[in-house]
CSV table of C-alpha atoms in Angstrom, one decimal:
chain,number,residue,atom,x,y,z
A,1,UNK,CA,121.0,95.8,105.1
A,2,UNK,CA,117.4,96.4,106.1
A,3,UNK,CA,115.4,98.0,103.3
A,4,UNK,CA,111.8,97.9,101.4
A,5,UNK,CA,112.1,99.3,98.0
A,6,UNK,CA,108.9,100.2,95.9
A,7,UNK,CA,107.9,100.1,92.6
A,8,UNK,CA,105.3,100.7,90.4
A,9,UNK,CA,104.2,104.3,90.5
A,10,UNK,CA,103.5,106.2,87.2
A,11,UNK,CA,101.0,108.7,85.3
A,12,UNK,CA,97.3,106.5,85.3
A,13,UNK,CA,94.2,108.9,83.9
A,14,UNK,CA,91.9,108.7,86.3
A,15,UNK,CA,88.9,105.3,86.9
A,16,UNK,CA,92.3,103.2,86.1
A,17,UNK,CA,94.1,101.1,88.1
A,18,UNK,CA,97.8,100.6,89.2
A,19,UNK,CA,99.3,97.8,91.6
A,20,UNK,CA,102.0,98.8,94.2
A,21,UNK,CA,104.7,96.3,95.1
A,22,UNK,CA,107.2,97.2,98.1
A,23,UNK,CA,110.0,94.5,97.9
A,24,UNK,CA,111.9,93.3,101.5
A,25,UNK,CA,115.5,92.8,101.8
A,26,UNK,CA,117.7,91.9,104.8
A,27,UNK,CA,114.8,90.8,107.1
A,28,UNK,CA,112.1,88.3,107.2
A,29,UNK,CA,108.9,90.3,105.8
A,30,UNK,CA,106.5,87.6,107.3
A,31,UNK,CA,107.4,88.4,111.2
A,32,UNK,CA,106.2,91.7,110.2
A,33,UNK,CA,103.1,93.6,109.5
A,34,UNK,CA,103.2,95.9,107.0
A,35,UNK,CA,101.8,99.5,106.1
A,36,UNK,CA,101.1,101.8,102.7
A,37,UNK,CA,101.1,105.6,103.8
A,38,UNK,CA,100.9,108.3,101.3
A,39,UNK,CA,101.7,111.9,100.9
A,40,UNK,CA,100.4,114.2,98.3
A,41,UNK,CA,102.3,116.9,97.1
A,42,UNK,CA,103.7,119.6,99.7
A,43,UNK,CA,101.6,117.7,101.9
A,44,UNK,CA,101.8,115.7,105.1
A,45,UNK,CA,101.4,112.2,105.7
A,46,UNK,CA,98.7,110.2,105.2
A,47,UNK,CA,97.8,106.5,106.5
A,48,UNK,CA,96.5,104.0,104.1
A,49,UNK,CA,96.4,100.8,105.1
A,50,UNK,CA,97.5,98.2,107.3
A,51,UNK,CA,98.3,94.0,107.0
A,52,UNK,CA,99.1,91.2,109.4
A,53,UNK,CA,102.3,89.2,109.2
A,54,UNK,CA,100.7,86.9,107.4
A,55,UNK,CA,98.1,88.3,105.5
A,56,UNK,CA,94.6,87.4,107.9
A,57,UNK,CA,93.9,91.1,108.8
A,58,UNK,CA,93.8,94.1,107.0
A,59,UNK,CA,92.5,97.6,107.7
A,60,UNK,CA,92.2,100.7,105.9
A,61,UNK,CA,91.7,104.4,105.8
A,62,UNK,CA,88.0,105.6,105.1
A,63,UNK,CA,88.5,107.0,101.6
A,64,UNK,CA,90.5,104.0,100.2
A,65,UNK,CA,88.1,101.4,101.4
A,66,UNK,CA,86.4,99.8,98.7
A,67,UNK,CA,89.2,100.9,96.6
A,68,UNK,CA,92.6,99.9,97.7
A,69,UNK,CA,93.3,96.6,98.7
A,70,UNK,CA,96.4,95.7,100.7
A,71,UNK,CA,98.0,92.1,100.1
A,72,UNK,CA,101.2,90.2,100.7
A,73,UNK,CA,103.4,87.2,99.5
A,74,UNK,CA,105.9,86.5,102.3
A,75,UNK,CA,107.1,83.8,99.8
A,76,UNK,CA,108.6,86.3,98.0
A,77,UNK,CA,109.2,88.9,100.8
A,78,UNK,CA,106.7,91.2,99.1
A,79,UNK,CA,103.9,93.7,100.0
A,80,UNK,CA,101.5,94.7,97.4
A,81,UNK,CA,99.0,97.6,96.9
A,82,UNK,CA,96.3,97.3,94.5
A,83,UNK,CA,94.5,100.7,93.4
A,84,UNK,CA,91.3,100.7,91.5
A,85,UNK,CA,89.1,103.1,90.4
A,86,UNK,CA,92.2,105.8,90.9
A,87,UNK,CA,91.0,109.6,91.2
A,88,UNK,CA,92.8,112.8,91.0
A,89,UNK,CA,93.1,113.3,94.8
A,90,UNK,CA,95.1,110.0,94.7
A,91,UNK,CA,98.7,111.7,93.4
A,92,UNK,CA,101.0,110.9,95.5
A,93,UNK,CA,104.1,109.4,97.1
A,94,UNK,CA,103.1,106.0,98.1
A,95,UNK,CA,105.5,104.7,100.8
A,96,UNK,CA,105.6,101.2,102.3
A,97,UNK,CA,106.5,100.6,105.6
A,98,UNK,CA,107.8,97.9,108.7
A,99,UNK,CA,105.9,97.9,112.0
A,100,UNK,CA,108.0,97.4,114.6
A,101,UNK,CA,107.4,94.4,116.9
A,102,UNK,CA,103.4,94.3,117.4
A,103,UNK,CA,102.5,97.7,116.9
A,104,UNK,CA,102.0,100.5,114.7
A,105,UNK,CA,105.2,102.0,115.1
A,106,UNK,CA,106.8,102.6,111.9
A,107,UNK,CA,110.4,101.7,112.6
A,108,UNK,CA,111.7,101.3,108.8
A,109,UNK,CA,110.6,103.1,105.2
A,110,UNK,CA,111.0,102.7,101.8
A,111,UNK,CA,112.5,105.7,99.2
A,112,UNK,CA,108.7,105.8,98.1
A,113,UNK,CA,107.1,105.4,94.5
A,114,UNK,CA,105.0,108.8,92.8
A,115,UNK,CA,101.7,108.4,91.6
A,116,UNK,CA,99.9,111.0,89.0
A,117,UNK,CA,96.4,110.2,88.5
A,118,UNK,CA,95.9,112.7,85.6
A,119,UNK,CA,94.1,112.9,82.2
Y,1,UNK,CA,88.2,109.0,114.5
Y,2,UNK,CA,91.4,110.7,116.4
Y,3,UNK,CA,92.3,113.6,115.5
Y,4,UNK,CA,95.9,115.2,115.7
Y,5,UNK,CA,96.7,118.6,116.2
Y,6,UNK,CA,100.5,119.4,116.0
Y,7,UNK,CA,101.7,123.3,116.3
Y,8,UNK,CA,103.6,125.2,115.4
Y,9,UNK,CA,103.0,124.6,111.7
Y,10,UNK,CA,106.1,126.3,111.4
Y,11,UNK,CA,108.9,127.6,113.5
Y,12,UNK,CA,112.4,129.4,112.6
Y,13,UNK,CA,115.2,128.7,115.7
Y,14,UNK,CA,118.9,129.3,116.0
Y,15,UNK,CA,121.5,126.7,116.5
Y,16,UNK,CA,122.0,125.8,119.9
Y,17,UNK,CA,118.2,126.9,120.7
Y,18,UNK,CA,115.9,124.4,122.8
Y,19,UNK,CA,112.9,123.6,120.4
Y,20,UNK,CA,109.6,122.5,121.7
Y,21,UNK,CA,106.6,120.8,119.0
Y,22,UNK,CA,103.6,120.1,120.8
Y,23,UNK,CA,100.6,117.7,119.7
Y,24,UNK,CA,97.3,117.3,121.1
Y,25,UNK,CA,94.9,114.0,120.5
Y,26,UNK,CA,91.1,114.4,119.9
Y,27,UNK,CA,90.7,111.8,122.8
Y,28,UNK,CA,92.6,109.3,125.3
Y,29,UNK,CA,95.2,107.6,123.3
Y,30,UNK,CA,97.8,106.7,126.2
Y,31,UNK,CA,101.2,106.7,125.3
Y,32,UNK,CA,100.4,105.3,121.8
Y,33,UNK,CA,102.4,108.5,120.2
Y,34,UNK,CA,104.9,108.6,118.0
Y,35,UNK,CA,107.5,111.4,116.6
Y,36,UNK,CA,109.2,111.2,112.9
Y,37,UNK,CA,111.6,113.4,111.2
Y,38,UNK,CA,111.2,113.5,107.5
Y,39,UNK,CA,113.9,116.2,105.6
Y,40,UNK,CA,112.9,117.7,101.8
Y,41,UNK,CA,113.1,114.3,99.3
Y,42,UNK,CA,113.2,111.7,101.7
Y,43,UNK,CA,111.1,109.2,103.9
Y,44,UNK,CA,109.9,110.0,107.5
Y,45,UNK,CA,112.3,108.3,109.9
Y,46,UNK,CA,111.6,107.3,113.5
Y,47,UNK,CA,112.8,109.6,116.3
Y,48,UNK,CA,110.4,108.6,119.4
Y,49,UNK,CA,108.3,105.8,119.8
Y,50,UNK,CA,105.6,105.7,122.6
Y,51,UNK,CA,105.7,108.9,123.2
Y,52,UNK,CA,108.8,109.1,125.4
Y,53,UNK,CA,111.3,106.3,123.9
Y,54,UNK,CA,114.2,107.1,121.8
Y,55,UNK,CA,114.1,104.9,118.7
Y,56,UNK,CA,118.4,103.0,118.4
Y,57,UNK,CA,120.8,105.7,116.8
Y,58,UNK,CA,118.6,109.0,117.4
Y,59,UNK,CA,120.9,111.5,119.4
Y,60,UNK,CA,119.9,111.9,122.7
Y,61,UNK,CA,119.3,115.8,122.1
Y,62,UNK,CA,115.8,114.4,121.0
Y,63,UNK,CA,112.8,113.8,123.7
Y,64,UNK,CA,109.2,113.0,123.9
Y,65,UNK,CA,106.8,113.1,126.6
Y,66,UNK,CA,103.3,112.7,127.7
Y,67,UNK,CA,100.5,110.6,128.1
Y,68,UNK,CA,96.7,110.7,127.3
Y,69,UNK,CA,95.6,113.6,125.2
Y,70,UNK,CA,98.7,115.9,125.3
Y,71,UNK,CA,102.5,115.3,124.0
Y,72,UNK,CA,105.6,117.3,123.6
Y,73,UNK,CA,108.4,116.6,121.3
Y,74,UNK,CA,111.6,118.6,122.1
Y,75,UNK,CA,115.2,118.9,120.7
Y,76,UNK,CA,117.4,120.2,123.7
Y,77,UNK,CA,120.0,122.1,121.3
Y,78,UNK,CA,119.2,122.8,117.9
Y,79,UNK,CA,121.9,121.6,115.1
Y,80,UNK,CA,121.8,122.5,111.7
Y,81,UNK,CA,121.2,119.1,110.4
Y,82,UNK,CA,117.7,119.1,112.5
Y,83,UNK,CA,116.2,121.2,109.7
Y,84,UNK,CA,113.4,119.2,108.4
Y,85,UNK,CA,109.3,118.6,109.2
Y,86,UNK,CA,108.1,116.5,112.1
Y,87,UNK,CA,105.1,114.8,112.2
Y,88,UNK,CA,103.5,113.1,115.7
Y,89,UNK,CA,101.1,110.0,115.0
Y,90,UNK,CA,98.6,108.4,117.0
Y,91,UNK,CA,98.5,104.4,116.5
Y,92,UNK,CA,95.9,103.5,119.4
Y,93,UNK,CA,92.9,103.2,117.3
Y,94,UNK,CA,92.6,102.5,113.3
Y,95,UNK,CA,92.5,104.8,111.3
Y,96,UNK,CA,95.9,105.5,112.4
Y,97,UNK,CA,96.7,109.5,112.0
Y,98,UNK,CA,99.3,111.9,111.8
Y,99,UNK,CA,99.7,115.6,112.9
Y,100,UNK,CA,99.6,117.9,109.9
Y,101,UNK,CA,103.9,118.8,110.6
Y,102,UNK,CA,105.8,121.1,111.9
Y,103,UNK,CA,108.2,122.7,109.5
Y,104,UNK,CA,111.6,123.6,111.1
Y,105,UNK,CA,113.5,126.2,109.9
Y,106,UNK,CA,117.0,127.8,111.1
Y,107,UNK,CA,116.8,131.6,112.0
Protein backbone atom coordinates (compact mmCIF):
# COMPACT_ATOMS: atom_id res chain seq x y z
CA UNK A 1 0.00 0.00 0.00
CA UNK A 2 0.83 3.66 0.00
CA UNK A 3 3.21 4.62 2.80
CA UNK A 4 6.44 6.97 3.70
CA UNK A 5 8.18 5.61 6.62
CA UNK A 6 10.95 7.76 8.44
CA UNK A 7 13.90 7.19 10.12
CA UNK A 8 16.61 8.70 11.71
CA UNK A 9 15.50 10.67 14.71
CA UNK A 10 17.38 10.35 18.05
CA UNK A 11 18.88 12.44 21.18
CA UNK A 12 21.74 15.04 19.25
CA UNK A 13 23.29 17.82 21.98
CA UNK A 14 22.76 20.77 20.47
CA UNK A 15 25.38 22.63 17.27
CA UNK A 16 25.12 18.78 15.99
CA UNK A 17 23.74 17.48 13.13
CA UNK A 18 21.28 14.67 12.21
CA UNK A 19 20.02 13.56 8.58
CA UNK A 20 16.27 12.61 8.06
CA UNK A 21 15.36 9.98 5.54
CA UNK A 22 11.50 9.30 4.78
CA UNK A 23 11.47 6.07 2.54
CA UNK A 24 8.41 5.67 -0.26
CA UNK A 25 6.56 2.49 -0.87
CA UNK A 26 3.61 1.61 -3.12
CA UNK A 27 3.97 4.80 -5.32
CA UNK A 28 6.34 6.52 -7.59
CA UNK A 29 8.04 9.19 -5.15
CA UNK A 30 9.40 11.18 -8.23
CA UNK A 31 5.73 12.24 -9.64
CA UNK A 32 5.57 13.81 -6.29
CA UNK A 33 6.81 16.70 -4.40
CA UNK A 34 7.50 16.22 -1.10
CA UNK A 35 7.31 18.01 2.45
CA UNK A 36 9.12 17.80 6.18
CA UNK A 37 6.61 19.31 8.84
CA UNK A 38 7.37 19.19 12.45
CA UNK A 39 5.63 19.28 15.67
CA UNK A 40 7.16 20.01 18.94
CA UNK A 41 5.89 18.56 21.96
CA UNK A 42 2.02 19.20 22.81
CA UNK A 43 2.34 21.42 20.11
CA UNK A 44 0.77 22.05 16.70
CA UNK A 45 2.11 21.63 13.42
CA UNK A 46 4.70 23.27 11.92
CA UNK A 47 5.89 23.50 8.08
CA UNK A 48 9.43 23.03 7.16
CA UNK A 49 10.19 22.54 3.96
CA UNK A 50 9.18 21.84 0.57
CA UNK A 51 10.90 19.89 -2.78
CA UNK A 52 9.96 19.48 -6.41
CA UNK A 53 9.41 16.00 -7.96
CA UNK A 54 12.55 16.07 -9.02
CA UNK A 55 14.68 17.86 -6.86
CA UNK A 56 15.03 21.61 -8.88
CA UNK A 57 13.03 23.67 -6.26
CA UNK A 58 13.11 23.82 -2.73
CA UNK A 59 11.62 26.16 -0.23
CA UNK A 60 11.74 26.56 3.37
CA UNK A 61 10.36 27.98 6.60
CA UNK A 62 12.23 31.15 7.98
CA UNK A 63 13.92 29.71 10.98
CA UNK A 64 15.27 26.52 9.18
CA UNK A 65 16.81 28.43 6.30
CA UNK A 66 20.36 28.25 6.34
CA UNK A 67 20.04 25.24 8.41
CA UNK A 68 17.98 22.52 7.01
CA UNK A 69 18.34 21.43 3.73
CA UNK A 70 15.72 19.31 2.00
CA UNK A 71 16.94 16.75 -0.80
CA UNK A 72 15.73 13.73 -2.66
CA UNK A 73 16.89 10.42 -4.54
CA UNK A 74 13.90 9.24 -6.58
CA UNK A 75 16.28 6.46 -7.56
CA UNK A 76 15.78 5.11 -4.41
CA UNK A 77 12.21 6.51 -3.70
CA UNK A 78 13.69 8.52 -0.89
CA UNK A 79 13.36 12.01 0.70
CA UNK A 80 15.99 13.24 2.86
CA UNK A 81 16.31 15.99 5.63
CA UNK A 82 19.57 17.27 6.59
CA UNK A 83 19.81 19.26 10.05
CA UNK A 84 22.83 21.19 11.01
CA UNK A 85 23.63 23.31 13.62
CA UNK A 86 20.49 21.62 15.60
CA UNK A 87 19.14 23.82 18.68
CA UNK A 88 16.95 23.04 21.50
CA UNK A 89 13.87 24.56 19.94
CA UNK A 90 14.32 21.86 17.24
CA UNK A 91 12.81 18.69 19.41
CA UNK A 92 10.43 17.34 17.70
CA UNK A 93 8.32 14.96 15.63
CA UNK A 94 9.63 15.30 12.19
CA UNK A 95 7.00 13.97 9.62
CA UNK A 96 7.45 13.53 5.88
CA UNK A 97 4.78 14.05 3.68
CA UNK A 98 3.10 13.53 -0.20
CA UNK A 99 1.57 16.49 -2.05
CA UNK A 100 -1.13 15.65 -3.79
CA UNK A 101 -1.15 16.30 -7.55
CA UNK A 102 0.53 19.99 -7.89
CA UNK A 103 -0.25 21.44 -4.78
CA UNK A 104 0.43 21.77 -1.22
CA UNK A 105 -2.22 19.54 -0.18
CA UNK A 106 -0.84 16.97 2.04
CA UNK A 107 -2.82 13.87 0.93
CA UNK A 108 -0.49 11.11 2.67
CA UNK A 109 1.94 11.00 6.05
CA UNK A 110 4.40 9.11 7.46
CA UNK A 111 4.21 7.56 11.41
CA UNK A 112 6.91 10.34 12.06
CA UNK A 113 10.51 10.17 13.62
CA UNK A 114 11.31 12.24 17.39
CA UNK A 115 14.02 14.39 17.59
CA UNK A 116 15.70 15.58 21.13
CA UNK A 117 18.17 18.17 20.74
CA UNK A 118 19.42 18.05 24.34
CA UNK A 119 22.84 18.27 26.26
CA UNK B 1 3.69 35.88 5.90
CA UNK B 2 -0.06 34.45 6.31
CA UNK B 3 -1.17 34.01 9.30
CA UNK B 4 -3.81 31.47 10.59
CA UNK B 5 -6.19 31.92 13.19
CA UNK B 6 -8.32 28.76 14.03
CA UNK B 7 -10.90 28.92 17.20
CA UNK B 8 -12.00 27.47 19.36
CA UNK B 9 -8.75 26.25 20.80
CA UNK B 10 -10.81 23.87 22.48
CA UNK B 11 -14.39 22.76 22.49
CA UNK B 12 -16.25 19.87 24.49
CA UNK B 13 -19.63 18.48 22.36
CA UNK B 14 -22.00 15.59 22.73
CA UNK B 15 -22.51 12.90 20.35
CA UNK B 16 -24.86 13.62 17.71
CA UNK B 17 -24.04 17.56 18.26
CA UNK B 18 -23.35 19.78 14.97
CA UNK B 19 -19.68 21.09 15.50
CA UNK B 20 -18.48 24.14 13.88
CA UNK B 21 -14.20 25.14 13.76
CA UNK B 22 -13.72 28.33 12.18
CA UNK B 23 -10.29 29.79 10.65
CA UNK B 24 -9.48 33.11 9.60
CA UNK B 25 -6.39 34.06 7.01
CA UNK B 26 -4.17 37.17 7.69
CA UNK B 27 -4.93 38.04 3.93
CA UNK B 28 -6.60 36.77 0.52
CA UNK B 29 -5.72 33.23 0.17
CA UNK B 30 -8.77 31.97 -2.13
CA UNK B 31 -9.76 28.61 -1.63
CA UNK B 32 -6.21 27.44 -1.00
CA UNK B 33 -7.40 25.90 2.61
CA UNK B 34 -7.13 22.87 3.96
CA UNK B 35 -8.63 20.77 7.05
CA UNK B 36 -6.70 17.68 8.86
CA UNK B 37 -7.69 15.52 11.65
CA UNK B 38 -4.79 14.34 13.72
CA UNK B 39 -5.94 11.97 17.04
CA UNK B 40 -3.30 11.64 20.23
CA UNK B 41 0.01 9.41 18.72
CA UNK B 42 -0.66 9.65 15.23
CA UNK B 43 -0.09 11.68 11.92
CA UNK B 44 -2.57 14.46 10.65
CA UNK B 45 -4.76 12.93 8.00
CA UNK B 46 -6.60 14.87 5.28
CA UNK B 47 -10.26 15.59 5.76
CA UNK B 48 -10.94 18.65 3.21
CA UNK B 49 -8.92 19.96 0.59
CA UNK B 50 -9.61 23.42 -1.00
CA UNK B 51 -11.50 24.42 1.42
CA UNK B 52 -14.77 22.70 0.46
CA UNK B 53 -13.69 19.19 -1.13
CA UNK B 54 -13.90 16.02 0.73
CA UNK B 55 -10.67 14.22 0.53
CA UNK B 56 -11.65 9.83 -0.88
CA UNK B 57 -12.94 7.82 2.24
CA UNK B 58 -13.74 10.92 4.73
CA UNK B 59 -17.50 10.42 5.82
CA UNK B 60 -19.58 12.79 4.43
CA UNK B 61 -20.62 14.10 8.02
CA UNK B 62 -17.48 16.34 7.39
CA UNK B 63 -17.64 19.84 5.43
CA UNK B 64 -15.67 22.84 4.56
CA UNK B 65 -16.40 26.11 3.20
CA UNK B 66 -15.33 29.46 2.32
CA UNK B 67 -13.21 31.49 0.21
CA UNK B 68 -10.79 34.43 0.66
CA UNK B 69 -10.00 35.25 4.26
CA UNK B 70 -12.62 33.33 6.21
CA UNK B 71 -13.33 29.28 6.39
CA UNK B 72 -15.52 27.04 8.36
CA UNK B 73 -14.92 23.47 9.03
CA UNK B 74 -18.01 21.53 10.32
CA UNK B 75 -18.95 17.90 11.42
CA UNK B 76 -22.84 17.68 10.90
CA UNK B 77 -23.22 14.93 13.88
CA UNK B 78 -20.67 14.37 16.22
CA UNK B 79 -19.39 10.56 16.66
CA UNK B 80 -17.22 9.46 19.30
CA UNK B 81 -14.46 8.44 17.00
CA UNK B 82 -14.25 12.37 15.85
CA UNK B 83 -12.35 13.06 19.10
CA UNK B 84 -9.09 14.35 18.07
CA UNK B 85 -7.39 18.13 17.11
CA UNK B 86 -7.98 19.83 13.78
CA UNK B 87 -5.73 21.98 12.28
CA UNK B 88 -6.75 24.33 8.91
CA UNK B 89 -3.67 25.26 6.59
CA UNK B 90 -3.18 27.81 4.16
CA UNK B 91 -0.92 26.59 1.01
CA UNK B 92 -1.36 29.80 -1.31
CA UNK B 93 1.86 31.47 -0.44
CA UNK B 94 5.27 29.79 1.09
CA UNK B 95 5.76 29.69 4.09
CA UNK B 96 2.92 27.38 4.15
CA UNK B 97 0.99 27.63 7.72
CA UNK B 98 -1.23 26.01 9.93
CA UNK B 99 -3.88 27.06 12.46
CA UNK B 100 -2.69 26.61 16.04
CA UNK B 101 -5.71 23.44 16.51
CA UNK B 102 -8.70 22.95 17.76
CA UNK B 103 -8.87 20.29 20.46
CA UNK B 104 -12.20 18.30 20.37
CA UNK B 105 -13.42 16.82 23.29
CA UNK B 106 -16.77 14.84 24.05
CA UNK B 107 -19.05 16.38 26.72
Amino acid sequence: QVQLVESGGGVVQPGRSLRLSCAASGFILSNYGMHWVRQAPGKGLEWVAVISYDGSNKFYADSMRGRFTISRDNSKNTLYLQMNSLRAEDTAVYYCARALGVTYVFDIWGQGTMVTVSS
Amino acid sequence: DIQMTQSPSSLSASVGDRVTITCQASQDISNYLNWYQQKPGKAPKLLIYDASNLQTGVPSRFSGSGSGTDFTFTISSLQPEDIATYYCQQYDIVPLAFGQGTRLEIK
